[in-house]
PDB file of C-alpha atoms in Angstrom:
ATOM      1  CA  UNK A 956      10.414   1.802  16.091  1.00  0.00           C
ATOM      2  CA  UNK A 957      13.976   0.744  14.619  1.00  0.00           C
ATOM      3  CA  UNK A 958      16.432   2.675  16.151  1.00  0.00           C
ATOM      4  CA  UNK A 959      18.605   0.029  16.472  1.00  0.00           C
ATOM      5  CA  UNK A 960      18.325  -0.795  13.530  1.00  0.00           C
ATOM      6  CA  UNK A 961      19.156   2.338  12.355  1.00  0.00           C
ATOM      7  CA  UNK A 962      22.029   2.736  14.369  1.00  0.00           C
ATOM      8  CA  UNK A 963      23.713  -0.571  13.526  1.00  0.00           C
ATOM      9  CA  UNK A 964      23.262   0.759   9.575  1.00  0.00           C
ATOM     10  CA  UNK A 965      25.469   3.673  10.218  1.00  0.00           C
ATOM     11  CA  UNK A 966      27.471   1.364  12.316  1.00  0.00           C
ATOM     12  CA  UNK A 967      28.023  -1.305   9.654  1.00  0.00           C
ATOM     13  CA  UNK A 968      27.787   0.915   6.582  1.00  0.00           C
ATOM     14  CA  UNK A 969      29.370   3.901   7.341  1.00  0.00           C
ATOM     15  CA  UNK A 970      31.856   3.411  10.305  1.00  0.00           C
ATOM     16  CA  UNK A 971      29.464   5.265  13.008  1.00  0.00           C
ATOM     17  CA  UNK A 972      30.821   4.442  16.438  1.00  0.00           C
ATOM     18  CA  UNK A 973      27.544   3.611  18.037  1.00  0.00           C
ATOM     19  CA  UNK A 974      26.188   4.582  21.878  1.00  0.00           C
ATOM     20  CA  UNK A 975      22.904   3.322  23.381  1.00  0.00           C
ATOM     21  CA  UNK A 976      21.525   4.975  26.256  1.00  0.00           C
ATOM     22  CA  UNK A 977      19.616   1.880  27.361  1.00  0.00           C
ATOM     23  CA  UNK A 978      22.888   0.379  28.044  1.00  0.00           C
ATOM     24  CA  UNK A 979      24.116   3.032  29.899  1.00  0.00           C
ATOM     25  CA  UNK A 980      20.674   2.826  31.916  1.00  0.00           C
ATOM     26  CA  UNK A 981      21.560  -0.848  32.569  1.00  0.00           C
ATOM     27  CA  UNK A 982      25.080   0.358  33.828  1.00  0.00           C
ATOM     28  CA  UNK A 983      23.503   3.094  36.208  1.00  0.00           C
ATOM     29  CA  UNK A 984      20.781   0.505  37.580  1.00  0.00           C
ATOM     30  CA  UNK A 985      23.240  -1.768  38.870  1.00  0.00           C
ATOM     31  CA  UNK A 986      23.647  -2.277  42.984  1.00  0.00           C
ATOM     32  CA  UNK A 987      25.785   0.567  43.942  1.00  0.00           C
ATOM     33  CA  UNK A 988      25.810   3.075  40.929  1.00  0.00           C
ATOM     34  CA  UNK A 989      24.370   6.506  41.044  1.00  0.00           C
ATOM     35  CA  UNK A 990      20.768   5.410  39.044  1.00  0.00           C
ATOM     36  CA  UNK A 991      20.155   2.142  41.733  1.00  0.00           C
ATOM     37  CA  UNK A 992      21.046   5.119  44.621  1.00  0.00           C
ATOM     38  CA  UNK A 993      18.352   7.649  43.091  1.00  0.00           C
ATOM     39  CA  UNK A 994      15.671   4.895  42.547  1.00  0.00           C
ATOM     40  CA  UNK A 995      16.142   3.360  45.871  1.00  0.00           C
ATOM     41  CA  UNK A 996      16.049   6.904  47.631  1.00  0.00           C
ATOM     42  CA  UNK A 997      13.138   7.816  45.920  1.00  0.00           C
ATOM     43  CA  UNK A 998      11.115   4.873  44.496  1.00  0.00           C
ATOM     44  CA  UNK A 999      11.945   2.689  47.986  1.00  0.00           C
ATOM     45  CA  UNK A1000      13.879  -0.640  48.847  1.00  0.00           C
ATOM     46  CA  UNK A1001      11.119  -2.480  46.975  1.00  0.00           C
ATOM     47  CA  UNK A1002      12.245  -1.538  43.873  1.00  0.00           C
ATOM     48  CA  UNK A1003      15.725  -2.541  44.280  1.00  0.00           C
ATOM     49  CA  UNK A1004      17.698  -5.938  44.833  1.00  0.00           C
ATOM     50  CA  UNK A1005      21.171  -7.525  45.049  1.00  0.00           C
ATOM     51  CA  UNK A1006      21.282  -7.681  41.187  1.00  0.00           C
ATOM     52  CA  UNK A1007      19.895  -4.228  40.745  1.00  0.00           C
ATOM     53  CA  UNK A1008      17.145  -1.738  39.559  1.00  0.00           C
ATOM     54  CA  UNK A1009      13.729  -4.258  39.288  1.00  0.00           C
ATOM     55  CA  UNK A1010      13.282  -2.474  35.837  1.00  0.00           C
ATOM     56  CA  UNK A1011      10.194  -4.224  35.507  1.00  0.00           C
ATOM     57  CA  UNK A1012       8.402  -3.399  38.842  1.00  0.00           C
ATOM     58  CA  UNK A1013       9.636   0.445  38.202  1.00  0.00           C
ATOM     59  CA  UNK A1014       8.211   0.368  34.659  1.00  0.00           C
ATOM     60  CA  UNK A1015       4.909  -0.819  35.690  1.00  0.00           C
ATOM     61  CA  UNK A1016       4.242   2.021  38.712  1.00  0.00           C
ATOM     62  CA  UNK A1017       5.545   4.689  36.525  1.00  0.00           C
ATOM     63  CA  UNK A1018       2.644   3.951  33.660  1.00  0.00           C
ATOM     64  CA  UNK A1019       0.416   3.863  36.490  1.00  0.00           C
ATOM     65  CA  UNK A1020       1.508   7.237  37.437  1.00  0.00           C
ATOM     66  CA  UNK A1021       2.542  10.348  34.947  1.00  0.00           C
ATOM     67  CA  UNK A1022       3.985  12.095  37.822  1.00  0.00           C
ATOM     68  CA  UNK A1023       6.502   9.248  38.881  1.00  0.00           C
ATOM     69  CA  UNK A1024       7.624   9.134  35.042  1.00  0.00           C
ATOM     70  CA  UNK A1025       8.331  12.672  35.274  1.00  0.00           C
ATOM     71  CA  UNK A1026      10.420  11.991  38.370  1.00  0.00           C
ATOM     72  CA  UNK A1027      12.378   9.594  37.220  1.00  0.00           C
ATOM     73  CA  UNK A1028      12.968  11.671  34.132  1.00  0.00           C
ATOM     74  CA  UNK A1029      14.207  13.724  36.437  1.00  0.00           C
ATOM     75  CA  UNK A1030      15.683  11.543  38.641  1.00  0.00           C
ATOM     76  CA  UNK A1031      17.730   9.680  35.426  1.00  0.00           C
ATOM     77  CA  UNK A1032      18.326  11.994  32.585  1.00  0.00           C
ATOM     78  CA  UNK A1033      20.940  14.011  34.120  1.00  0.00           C
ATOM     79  CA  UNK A1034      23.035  10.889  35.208  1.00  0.00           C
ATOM     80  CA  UNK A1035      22.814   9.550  31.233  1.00  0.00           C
ATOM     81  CA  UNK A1036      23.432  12.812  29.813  1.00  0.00           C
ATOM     82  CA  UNK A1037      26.370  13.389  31.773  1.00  0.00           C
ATOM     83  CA  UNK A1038      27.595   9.431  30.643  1.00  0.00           C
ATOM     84  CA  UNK A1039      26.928   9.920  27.375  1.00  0.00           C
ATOM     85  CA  UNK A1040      28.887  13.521  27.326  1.00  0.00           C
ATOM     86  CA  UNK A1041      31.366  11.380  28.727  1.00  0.00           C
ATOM     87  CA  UNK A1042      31.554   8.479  26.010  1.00  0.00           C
ATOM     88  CA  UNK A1043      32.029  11.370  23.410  1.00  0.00           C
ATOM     89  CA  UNK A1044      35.044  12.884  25.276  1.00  0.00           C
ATOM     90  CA  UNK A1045      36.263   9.673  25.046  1.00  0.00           C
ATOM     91  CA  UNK A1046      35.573   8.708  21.722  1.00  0.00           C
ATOM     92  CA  UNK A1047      37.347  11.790  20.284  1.00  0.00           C
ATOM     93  CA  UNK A1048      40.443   9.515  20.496  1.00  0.00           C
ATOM     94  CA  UNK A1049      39.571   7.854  17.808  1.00  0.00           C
ATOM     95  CA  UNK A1050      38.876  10.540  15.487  1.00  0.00           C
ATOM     96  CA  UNK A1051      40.114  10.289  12.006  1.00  0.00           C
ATOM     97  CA  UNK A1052      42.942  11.990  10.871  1.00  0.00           C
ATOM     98  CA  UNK A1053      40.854  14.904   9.527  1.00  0.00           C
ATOM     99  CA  UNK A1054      39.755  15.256  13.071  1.00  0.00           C
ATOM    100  CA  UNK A1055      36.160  13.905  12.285  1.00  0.00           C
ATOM    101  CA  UNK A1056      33.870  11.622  14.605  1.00  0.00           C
ATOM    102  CA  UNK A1057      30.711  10.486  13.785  1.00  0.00           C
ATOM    103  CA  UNK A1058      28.732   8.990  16.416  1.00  0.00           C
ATOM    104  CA  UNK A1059      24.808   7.755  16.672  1.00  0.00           C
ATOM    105  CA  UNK A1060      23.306   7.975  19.568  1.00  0.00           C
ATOM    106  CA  UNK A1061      20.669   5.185  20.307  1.00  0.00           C
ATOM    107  CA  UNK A1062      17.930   6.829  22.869  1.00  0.00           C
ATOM    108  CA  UNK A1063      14.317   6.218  23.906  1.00  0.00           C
ATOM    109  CA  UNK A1064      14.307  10.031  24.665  1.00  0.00           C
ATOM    110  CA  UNK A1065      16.148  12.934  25.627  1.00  0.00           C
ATOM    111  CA  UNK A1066      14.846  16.207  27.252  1.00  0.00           C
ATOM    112  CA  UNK A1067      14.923  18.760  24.523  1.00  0.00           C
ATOM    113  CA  UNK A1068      17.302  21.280  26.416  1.00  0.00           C
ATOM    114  CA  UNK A1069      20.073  18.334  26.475  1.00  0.00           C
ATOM    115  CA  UNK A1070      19.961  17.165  23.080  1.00  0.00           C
ATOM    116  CA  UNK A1071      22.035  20.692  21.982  1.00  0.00           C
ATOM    117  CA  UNK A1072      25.027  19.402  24.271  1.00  0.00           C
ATOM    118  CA  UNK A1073      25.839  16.575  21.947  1.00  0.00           C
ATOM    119  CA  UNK A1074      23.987  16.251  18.245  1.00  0.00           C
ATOM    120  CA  UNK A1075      24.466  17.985  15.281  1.00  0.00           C
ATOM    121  CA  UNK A1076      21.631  16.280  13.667  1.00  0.00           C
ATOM    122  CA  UNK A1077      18.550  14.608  15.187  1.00  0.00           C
ATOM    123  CA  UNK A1078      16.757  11.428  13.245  1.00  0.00           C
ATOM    124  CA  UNK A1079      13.295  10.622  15.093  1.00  0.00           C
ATOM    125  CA  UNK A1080      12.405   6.661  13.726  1.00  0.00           C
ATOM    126  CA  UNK A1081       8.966   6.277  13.742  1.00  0.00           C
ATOM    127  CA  UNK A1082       6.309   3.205  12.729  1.00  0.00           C
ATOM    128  CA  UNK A1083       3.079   2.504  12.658  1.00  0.00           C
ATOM    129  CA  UNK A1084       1.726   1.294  15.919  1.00  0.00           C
ATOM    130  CA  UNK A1085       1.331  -2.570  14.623  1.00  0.00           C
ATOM    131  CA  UNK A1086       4.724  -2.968  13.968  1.00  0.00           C
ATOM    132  CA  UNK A1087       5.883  -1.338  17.547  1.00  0.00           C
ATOM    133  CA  UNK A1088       3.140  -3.123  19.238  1.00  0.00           C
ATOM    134  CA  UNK A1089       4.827  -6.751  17.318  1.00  0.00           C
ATOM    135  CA  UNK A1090       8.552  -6.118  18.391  1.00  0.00           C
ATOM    136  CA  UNK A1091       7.361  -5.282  21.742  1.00  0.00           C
ATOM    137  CA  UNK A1092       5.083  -8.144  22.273  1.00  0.00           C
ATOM    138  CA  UNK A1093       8.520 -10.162  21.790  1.00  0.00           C
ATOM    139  CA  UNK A1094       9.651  -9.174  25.374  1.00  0.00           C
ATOM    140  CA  UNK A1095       6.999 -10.421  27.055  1.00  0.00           C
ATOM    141  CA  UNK A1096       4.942  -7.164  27.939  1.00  0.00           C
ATOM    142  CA  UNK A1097       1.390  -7.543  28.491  1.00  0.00           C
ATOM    143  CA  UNK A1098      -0.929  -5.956  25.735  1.00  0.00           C
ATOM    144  CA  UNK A1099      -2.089  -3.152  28.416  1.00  0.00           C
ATOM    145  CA  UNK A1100       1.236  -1.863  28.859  1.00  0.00           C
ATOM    146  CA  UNK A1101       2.331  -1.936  25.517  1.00  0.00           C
ATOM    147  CA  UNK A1102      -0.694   0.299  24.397  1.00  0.00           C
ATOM    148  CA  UNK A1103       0.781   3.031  27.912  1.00  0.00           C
ATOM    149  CA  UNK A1104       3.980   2.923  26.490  1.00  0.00           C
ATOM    150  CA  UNK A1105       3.080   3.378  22.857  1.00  0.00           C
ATOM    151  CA  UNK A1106       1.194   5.924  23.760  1.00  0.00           C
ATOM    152  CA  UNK A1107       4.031   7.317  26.251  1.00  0.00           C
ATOM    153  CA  UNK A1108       6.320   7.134  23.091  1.00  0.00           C
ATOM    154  CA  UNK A1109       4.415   8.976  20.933  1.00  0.00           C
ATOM    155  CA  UNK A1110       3.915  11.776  23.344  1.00  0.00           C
ATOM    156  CA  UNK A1111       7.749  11.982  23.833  1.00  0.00           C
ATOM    157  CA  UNK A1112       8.717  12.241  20.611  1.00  0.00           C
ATOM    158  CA  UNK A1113      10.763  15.282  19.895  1.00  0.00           C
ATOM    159  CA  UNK A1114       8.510  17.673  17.635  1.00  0.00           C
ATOM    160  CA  UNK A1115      12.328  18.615  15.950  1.00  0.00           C
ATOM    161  CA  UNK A1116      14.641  16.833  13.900  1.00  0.00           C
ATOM    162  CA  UNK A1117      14.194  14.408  10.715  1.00  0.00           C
ATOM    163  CA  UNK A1118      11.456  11.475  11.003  1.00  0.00           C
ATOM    164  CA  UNK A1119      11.714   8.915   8.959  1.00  0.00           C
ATOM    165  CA  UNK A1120       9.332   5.968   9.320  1.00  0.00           C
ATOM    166  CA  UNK A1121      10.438   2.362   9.867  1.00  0.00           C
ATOM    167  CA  UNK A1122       8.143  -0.166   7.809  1.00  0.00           C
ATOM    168  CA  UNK A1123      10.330  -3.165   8.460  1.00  0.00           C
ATOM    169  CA  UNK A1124      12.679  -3.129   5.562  1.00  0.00           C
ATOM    170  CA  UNK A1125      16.588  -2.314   6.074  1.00  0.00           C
ATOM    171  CA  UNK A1126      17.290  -1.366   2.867  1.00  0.00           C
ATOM    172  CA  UNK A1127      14.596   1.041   2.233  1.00  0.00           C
ATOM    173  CA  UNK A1128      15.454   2.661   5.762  1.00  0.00           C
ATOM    174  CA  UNK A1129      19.348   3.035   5.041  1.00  0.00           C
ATOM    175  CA  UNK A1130      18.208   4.359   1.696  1.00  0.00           C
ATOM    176  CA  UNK A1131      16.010   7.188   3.602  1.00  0.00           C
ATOM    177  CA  UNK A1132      18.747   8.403   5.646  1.00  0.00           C
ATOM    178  CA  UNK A1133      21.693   8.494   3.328  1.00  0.00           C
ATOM    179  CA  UNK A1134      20.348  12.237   2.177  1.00  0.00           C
ATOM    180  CA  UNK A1135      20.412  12.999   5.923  1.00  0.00           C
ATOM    181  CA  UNK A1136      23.934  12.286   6.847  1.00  0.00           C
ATOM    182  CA  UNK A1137      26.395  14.991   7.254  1.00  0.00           C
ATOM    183  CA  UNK A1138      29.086  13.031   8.508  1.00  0.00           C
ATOM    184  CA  UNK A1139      32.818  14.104   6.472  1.00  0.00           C
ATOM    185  CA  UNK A1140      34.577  10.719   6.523  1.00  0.00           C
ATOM    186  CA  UNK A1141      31.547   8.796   4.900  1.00  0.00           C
ATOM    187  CA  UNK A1142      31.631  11.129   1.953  1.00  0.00           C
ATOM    188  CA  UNK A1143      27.754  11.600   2.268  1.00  0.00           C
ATOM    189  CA  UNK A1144      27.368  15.174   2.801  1.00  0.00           C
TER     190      UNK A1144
END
């Protein structure tokens, strides 16, 4: 929907150091880690290898099966919660002399009872379904498993926080947040 987007705005324009769970994902799927131990305990050898987590073959049997997504929900979250509380700790290092941090946080989804831990203020980007189902198509997924995860998506979506909806243009989108950011040090409070 543009959350990258959105988070390499506040990285560019104001200075936001910026964290993306899906990296941290990538980090925890690789042979060894604590995510690649979880998803070959539960999920089974076949969905593991010598480079890692078959992200693909996972992806596919969880939209087959609501239950398995909630597993590995369950299975995941706590392991990229606990990085990303991490990160922060670490970040505060390079706070700025008047002790301030701001940090975006880049995530597909959270579970609402972890998203108190570490945000003072929750942006949802949204779009219309065309424009998802274009950027999507760009990674190769097949059209029936782009309309399961659009529809996963839009079921996740927090119900809290600030939505703002992506159409495409940069501009328009870093306009729509500046009345949203609370950050000290980018004097847009």
């Amino acid at each position: 929907a543009g959350k990258s987007t959105l988070c390499a705005l506040l990285a560019d324009a104001y200075g936001f150091v910026w964290i993306e769970a899906d990296s941290i994902v990538k980090q925890l799927y690789e042979p060894g880690k604590a995510g690649y131990k979880k998803i070959q305990d539960y999920f089974g050898q076949a969905y593991v290898n010598k480079h890692g987590v078959n992200r693909t073959k996972l992806r596919l049997e969880v939209l087959k099966n609501h239950q398995k997504l909630w597993i590995l929900n369950k299975l995941i979250h706590p392991l990229i919660v606990h990085e990303v509380n991490k990160k922060v700790e670490q970040l505060k290092d390079l706070c700025k002399p008047d002790n301030t941090l701001c940090v975006c946080i880049e995530a597909f989804y959270f579970a609402p009872q972890d998203l108190g831990k570490f945000i003072d203020q929750l942006i949802v980007v949204d779009c219309p379904d065309e424009i998802v189902t274009r950027r999507l198509r760009k990674r190769n997924i097949p059209i029936n498993e782009l309309q399961k995860l659009i529809k996963i998506q839009r079921k996740l979506l927090p119900k809290r926080g600030t939505r703002i909806v992506n159409m495409g243009d940069r501009k328009n989108m870093l306009k729509s947040i500046q009345p949203l950011l609370i950050c000290p040090h980018t004097n847009l409070s």
